[in-house]
Tab-separated table of C-alpha atoms in Angstrom:
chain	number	residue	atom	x	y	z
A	387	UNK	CA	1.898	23.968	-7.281
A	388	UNK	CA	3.487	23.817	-4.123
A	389	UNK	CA	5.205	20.698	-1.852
A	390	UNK	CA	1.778	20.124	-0.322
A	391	UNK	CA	-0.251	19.779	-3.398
A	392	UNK	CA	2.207	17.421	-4.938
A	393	UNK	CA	2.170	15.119	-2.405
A	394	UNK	CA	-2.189	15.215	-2.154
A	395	UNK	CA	-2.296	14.291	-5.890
A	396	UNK	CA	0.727	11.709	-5.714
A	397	UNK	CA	-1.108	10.504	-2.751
A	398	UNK	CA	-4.386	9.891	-4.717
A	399	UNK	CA	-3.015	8.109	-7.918
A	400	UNK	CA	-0.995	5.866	-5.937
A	401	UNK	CA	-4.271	4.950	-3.971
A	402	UNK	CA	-5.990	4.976	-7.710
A	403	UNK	CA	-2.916	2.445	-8.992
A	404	UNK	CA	-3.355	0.388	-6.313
A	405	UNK	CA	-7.188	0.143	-6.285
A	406	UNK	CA	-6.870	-1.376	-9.738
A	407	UNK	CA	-4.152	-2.790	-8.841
A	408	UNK	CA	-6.151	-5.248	-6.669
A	409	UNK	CA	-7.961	-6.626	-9.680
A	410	UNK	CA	-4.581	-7.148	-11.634
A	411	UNK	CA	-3.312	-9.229	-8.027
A	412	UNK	CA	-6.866	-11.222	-8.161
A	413	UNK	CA	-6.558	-11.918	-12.045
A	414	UNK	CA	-3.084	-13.158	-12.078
A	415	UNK	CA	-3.727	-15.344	-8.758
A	416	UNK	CA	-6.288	-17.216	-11.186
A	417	UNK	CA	-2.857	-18.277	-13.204
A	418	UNK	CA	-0.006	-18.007	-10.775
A	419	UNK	CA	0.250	-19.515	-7.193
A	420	UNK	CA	0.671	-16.537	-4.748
A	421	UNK	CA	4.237	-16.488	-3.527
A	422	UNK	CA	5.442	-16.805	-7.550
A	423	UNK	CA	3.218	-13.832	-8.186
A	424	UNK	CA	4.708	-12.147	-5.251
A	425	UNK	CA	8.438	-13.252	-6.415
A	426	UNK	CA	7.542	-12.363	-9.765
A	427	UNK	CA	5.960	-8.663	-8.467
A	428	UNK	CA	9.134	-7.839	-6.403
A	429	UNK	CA	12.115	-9.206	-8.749
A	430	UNK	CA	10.494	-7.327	-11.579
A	431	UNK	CA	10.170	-3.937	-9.860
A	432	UNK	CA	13.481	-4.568	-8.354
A	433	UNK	CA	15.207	-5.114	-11.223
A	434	UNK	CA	13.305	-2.049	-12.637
A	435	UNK	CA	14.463	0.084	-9.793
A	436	UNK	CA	17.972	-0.808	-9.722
A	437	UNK	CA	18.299	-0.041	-13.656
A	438	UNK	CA	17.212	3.774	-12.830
A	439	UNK	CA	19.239	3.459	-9.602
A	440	UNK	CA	22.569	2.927	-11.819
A	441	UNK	CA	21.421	5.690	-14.520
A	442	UNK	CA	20.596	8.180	-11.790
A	443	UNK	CA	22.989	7.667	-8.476
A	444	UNK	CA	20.629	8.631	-6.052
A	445	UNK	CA	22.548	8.552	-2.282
A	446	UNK	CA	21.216	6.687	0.681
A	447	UNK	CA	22.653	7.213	4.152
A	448	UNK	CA	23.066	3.876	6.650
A	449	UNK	CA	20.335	4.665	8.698
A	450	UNK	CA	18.200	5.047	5.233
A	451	UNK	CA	19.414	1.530	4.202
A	452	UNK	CA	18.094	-0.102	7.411
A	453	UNK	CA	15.044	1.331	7.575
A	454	UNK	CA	14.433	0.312	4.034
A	455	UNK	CA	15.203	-2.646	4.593
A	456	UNK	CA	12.889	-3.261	7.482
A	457	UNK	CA	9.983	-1.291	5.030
A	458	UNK	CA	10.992	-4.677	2.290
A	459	UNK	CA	10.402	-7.089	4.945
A	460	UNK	CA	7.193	-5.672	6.337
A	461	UNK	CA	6.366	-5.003	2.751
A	462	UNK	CA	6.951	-8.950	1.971
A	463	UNK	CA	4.940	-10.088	5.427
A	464	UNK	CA	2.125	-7.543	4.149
A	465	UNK	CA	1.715	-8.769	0.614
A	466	UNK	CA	2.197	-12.477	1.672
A	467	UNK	CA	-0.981	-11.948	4.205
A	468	UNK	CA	-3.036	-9.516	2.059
A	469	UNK	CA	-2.484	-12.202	-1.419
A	470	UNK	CA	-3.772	-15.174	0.591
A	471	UNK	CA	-6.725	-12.818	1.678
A	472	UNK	CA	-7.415	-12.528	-1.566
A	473	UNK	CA	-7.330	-15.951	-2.393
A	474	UNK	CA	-9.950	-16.255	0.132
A	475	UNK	CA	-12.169	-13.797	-0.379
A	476	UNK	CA	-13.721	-10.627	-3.171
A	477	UNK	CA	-11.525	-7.850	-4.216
A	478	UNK	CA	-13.771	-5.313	-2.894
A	479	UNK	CA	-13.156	-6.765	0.850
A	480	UNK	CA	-9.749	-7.352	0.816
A	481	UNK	CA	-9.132	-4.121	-0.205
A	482	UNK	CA	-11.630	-2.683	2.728
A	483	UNK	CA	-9.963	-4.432	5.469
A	484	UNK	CA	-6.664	-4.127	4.078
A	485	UNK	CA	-6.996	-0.175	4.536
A	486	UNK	CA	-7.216	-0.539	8.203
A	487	UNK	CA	-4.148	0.067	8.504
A	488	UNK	CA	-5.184	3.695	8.451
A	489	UNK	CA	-6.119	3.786	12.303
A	490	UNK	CA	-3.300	1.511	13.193
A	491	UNK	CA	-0.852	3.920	11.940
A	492	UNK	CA	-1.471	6.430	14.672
A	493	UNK	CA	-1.296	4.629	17.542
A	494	UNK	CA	1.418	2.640	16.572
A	495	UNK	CA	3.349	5.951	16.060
A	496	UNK	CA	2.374	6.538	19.902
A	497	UNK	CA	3.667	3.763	20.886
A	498	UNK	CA	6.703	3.453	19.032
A	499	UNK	CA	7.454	7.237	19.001
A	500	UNK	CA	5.127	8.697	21.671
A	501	UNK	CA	2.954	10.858	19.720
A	502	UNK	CA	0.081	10.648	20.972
A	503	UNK	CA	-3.298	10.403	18.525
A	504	UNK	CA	-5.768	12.740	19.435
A	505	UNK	CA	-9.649	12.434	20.364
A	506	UNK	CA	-11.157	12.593	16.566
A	507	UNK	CA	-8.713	9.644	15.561
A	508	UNK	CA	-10.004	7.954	18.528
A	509	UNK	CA	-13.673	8.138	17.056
A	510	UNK	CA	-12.455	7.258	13.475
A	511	UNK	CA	-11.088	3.796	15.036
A	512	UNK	CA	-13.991	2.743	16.467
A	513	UNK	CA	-16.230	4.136	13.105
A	514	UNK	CA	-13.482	2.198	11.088
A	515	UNK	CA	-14.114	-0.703	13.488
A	516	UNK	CA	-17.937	-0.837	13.089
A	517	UNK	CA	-17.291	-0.773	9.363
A	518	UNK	CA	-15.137	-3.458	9.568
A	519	UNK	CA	-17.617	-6.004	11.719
A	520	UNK	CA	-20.541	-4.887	9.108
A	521	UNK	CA	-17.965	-5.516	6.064
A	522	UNK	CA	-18.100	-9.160	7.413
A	523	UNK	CA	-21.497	-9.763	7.478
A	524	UNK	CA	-23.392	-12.559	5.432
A	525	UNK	CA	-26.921	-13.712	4.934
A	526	UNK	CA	-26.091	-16.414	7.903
A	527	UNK	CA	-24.910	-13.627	10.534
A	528	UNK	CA	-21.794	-11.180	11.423
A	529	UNK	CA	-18.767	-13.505	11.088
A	530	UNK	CA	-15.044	-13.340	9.152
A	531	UNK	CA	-14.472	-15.290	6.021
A	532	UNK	CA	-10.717	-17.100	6.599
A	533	UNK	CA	-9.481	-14.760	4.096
A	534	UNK	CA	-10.951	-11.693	5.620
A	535	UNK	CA	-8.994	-12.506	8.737
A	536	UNK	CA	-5.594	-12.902	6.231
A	537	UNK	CA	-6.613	-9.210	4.834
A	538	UNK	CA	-7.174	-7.479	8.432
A	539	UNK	CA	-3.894	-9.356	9.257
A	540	UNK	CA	-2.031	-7.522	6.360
A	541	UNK	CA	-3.409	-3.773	7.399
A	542	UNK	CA	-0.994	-4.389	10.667
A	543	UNK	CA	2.054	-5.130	8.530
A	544	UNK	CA	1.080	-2.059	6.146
A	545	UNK	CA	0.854	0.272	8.801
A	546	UNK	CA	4.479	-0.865	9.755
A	547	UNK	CA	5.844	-0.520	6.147
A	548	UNK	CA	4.100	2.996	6.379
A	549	UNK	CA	6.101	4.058	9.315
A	550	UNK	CA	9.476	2.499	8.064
A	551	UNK	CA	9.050	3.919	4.840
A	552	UNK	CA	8.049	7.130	6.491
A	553	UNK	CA	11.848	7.028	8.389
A	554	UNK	CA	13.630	5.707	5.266
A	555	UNK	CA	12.078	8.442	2.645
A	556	UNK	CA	13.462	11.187	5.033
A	557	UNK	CA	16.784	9.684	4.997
A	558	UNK	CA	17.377	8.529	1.534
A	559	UNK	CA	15.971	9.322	-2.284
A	560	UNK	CA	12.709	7.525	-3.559
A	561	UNK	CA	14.595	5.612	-5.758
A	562	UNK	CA	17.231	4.178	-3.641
A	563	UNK	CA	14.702	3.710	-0.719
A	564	UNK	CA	12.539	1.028	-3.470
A	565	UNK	CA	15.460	-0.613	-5.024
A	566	UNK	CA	16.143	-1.671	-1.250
A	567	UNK	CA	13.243	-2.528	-0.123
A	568	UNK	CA	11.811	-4.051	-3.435
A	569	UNK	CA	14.798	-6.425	-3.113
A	570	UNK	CA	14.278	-7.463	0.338
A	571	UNK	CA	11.057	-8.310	-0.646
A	572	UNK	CA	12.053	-10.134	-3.921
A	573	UNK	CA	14.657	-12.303	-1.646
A	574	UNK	CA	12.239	-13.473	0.421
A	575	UNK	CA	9.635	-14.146	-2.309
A	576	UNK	CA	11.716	-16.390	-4.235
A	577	UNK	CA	12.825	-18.919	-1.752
A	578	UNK	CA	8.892	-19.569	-1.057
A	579	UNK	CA	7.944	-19.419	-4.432
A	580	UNK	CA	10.467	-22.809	-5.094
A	581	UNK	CA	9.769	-24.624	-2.054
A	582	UNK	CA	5.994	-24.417	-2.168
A	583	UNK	CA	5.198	-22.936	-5.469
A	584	UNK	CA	5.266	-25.023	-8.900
A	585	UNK	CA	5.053	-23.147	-12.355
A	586	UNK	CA	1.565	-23.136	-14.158
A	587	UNK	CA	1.800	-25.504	-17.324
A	588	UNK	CA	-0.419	-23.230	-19.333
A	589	UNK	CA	0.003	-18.891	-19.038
A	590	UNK	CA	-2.445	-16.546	-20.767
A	591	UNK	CA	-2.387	-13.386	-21.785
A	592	UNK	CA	-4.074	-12.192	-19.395
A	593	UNK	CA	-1.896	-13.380	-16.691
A	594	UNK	CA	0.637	-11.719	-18.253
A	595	UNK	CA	-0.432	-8.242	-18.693
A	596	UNK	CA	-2.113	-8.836	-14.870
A	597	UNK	CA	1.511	-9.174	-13.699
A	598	UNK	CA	3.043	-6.468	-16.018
A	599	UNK	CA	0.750	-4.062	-14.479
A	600	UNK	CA	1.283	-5.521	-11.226
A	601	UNK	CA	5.353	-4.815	-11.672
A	602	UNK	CA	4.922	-1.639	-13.252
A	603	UNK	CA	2.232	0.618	-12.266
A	604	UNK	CA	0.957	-1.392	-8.748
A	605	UNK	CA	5.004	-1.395	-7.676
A	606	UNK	CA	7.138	0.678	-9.590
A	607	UNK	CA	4.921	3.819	-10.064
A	608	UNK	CA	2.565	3.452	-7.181
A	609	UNK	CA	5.624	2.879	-4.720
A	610	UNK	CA	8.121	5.695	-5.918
A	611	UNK	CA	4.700	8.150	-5.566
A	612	UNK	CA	4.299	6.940	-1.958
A	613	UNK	CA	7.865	7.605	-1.157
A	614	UNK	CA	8.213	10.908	-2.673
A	615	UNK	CA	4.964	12.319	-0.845
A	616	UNK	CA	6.417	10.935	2.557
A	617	UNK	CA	9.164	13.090	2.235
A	618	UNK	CA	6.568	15.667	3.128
A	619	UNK	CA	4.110	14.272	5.181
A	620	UNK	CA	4.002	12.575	7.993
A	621	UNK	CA	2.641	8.705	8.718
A	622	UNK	CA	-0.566	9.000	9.991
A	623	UNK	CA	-1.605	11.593	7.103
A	624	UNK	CA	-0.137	9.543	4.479
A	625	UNK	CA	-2.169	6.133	5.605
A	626	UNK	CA	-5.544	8.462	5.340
A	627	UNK	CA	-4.838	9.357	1.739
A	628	UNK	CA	-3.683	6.391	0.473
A	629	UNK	CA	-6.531	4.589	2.227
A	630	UNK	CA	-8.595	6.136	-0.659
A	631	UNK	CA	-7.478	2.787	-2.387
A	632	UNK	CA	-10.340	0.715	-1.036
A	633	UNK	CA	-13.037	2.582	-2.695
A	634	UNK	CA	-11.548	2.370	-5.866
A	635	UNK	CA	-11.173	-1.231	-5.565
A	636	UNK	CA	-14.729	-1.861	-5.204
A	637	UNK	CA	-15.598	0.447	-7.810
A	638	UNK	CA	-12.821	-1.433	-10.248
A	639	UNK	CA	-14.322	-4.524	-8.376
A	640	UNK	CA	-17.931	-4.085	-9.262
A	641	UNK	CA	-17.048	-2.125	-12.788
A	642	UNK	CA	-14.801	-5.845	-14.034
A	643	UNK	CA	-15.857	-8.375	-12.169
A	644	UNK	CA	-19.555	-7.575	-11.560
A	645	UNK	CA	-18.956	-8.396	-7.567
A	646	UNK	CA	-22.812	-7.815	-5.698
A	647	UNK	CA	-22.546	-5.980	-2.410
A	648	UNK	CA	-24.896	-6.373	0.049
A	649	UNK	CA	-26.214	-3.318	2.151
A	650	UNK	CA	-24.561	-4.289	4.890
A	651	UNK	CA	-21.583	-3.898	3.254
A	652	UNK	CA	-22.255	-0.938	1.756
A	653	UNK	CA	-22.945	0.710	4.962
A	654	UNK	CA	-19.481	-0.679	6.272
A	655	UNK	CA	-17.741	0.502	3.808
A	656	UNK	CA	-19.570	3.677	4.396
A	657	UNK	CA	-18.313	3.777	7.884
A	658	UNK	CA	-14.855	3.410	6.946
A	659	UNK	CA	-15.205	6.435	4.551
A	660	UNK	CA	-16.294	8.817	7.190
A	661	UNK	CA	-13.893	7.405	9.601
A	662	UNK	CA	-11.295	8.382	6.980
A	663	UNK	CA	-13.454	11.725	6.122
A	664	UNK	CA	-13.497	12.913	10.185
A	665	UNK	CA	-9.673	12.856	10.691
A	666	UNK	CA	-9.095	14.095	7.156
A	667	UNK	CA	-11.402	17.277	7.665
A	668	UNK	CA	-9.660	18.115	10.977
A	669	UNK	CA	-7.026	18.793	9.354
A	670	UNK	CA	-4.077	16.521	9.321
A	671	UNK	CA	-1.546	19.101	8.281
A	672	UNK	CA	1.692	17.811	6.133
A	673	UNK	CA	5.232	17.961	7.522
A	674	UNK	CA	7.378	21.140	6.132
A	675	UNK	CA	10.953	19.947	5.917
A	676	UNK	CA	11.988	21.645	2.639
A	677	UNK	CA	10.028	25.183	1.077
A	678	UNK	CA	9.200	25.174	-2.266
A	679	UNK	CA	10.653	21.836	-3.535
A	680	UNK	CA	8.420	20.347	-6.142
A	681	UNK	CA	8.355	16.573	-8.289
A	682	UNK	CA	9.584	18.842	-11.231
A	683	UNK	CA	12.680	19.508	-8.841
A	684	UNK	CA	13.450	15.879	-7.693
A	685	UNK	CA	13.205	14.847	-10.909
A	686	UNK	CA	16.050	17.799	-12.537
A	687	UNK	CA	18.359	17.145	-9.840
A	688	UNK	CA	18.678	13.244	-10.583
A	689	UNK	CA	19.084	14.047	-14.571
């Protein structure tokens, strides 16, 4: 398989990781205040990361540092906003108007790096937007929950990491671009977590394995998958695929926690899909800045 097929599939199980991922956030948050599950979610997959960083040696340039380490604190600000969402509101719509970040991403690229998004992106934002109002709606009218407005705060902050993360994964390895940012995100975690945060008395099983999947799959795997396939790709085509997340949220939403969706809803979330579906099938094409370099490679040159 070539570059560009390996970066579509690791594309697609990160937004698959993550999608479940959300349920994993939702059932630990029923144990753990937020900013300990975030500390805990961030020193874990740090530490993680920096014990392969030592086995492995990866290299990072200075300009790779600081961008990861402006994708950690965007990463923190994004998790902070998108975990009180969630507090606040259903899996399933957290997740939806989390993955707004997928139109933001383009014109934030034009206006930070003056590439300009072109006339079918323009359609998909205001599709994505009409999804978004019709996501919101209840049986008393079209209105956002308090956490809904947490979760649409978060996609801004995601498309930001997105865009960092784009700039640090062409300047440093995976690896070494997640023990950095992971970090930054764990340092600002913890100090929250003490001041506001105070340690549950009683913590189940289920908490547990929530945040062990949380640390391992919805951080360490999912995150070294993102920054691999932005090596290839460019921002904007990387927030369409891993947008994908959303809809496997509400299916793991539905499928474990038996969440009802109205029709409204469904036709939001609709909306959002074809938004995704109409840039997607113009053909976003990846970014070509090394022939014939598969995962299989990456992974002989670090052993």
């Amino acid at each position: 398989m070539n570059k560009k097929e390996w970066a579509n599939i690791a594309c697609l199980l990160t937004a698959i990781i993550w999608g479940f991922g959300f349920i994993a956030t939702a059932s630990a948050l029923e144990t753990f205040p937020f900013f300990t599950t975030l500390a805990l979610r961030f020193s874990g997959a740090s530490l993680l990361y920096w014990m392969i960083f030592w086995f492995f040696k990866p290299s990072i340039s200075k300009k790779g540092l600081c961008y990861s380490v402006i994708s950690g604190f965007f990463l923190f600000m994004a998790f902070t906003l998108q975990t009180i969402g969630l507090k606040n509101s259903d899996a399933g719509t957290n997740a939806f108007l989390t993955s707004v970040n997928v139109v933001l991403v383009p014109y934030l690229m034009w206006m930070l790096f003056h590439k300009k998004p072109r006339g079918i992106q323009c359609l998909a934002s205001f599709l994505c937007l009409a999804g978004i109002l019709l996501m919101s709606c209840s049986e008393q009218g079209l209105r956002f929950r308090n956490g809904d407005w947490f979760s649409l705060g978060c996609a801004f902050f995601f498309a930001f990491q997105i865009i960092a993360n784009d700039k640090a994964s062409k300047e440093a390895d995976p690896i070494a671009v997640n023990a950095c940012q992971m970090s930054v995100a764990a340092l600002l975690s913890i100090p929250c977590a003490l001041m506001v945060d105070s340690w549950p008395e009683i913590v189940s099983i289920k908490a547990v394995l929530s945040m062990a999947y949380s640390i391992l799959f919805a951080t360490g795997v999912a995150y070294f998958l993102q920054t691999w396939a932005q090596k290839y790709t460019d921002a904007s085509s990387a927030s369409l695929l891993l947008s994908t997340e959303c809809l496997f949220a509400n299916f793991f939403a539905i499928l474990v926690f038996h969440e009802v969706k109205t029709w409204t809803m469904y036709l939001g979330g609709g909306l959002i899909f074809v938004s995704i579906l109409l840039v997607e099938a113009k053909g976003l094409r990846l970014s070509n800045p090394l022939k014939n370099l598969t995962l299989r490679d990456d992974f002989q040159k670090w052993c």
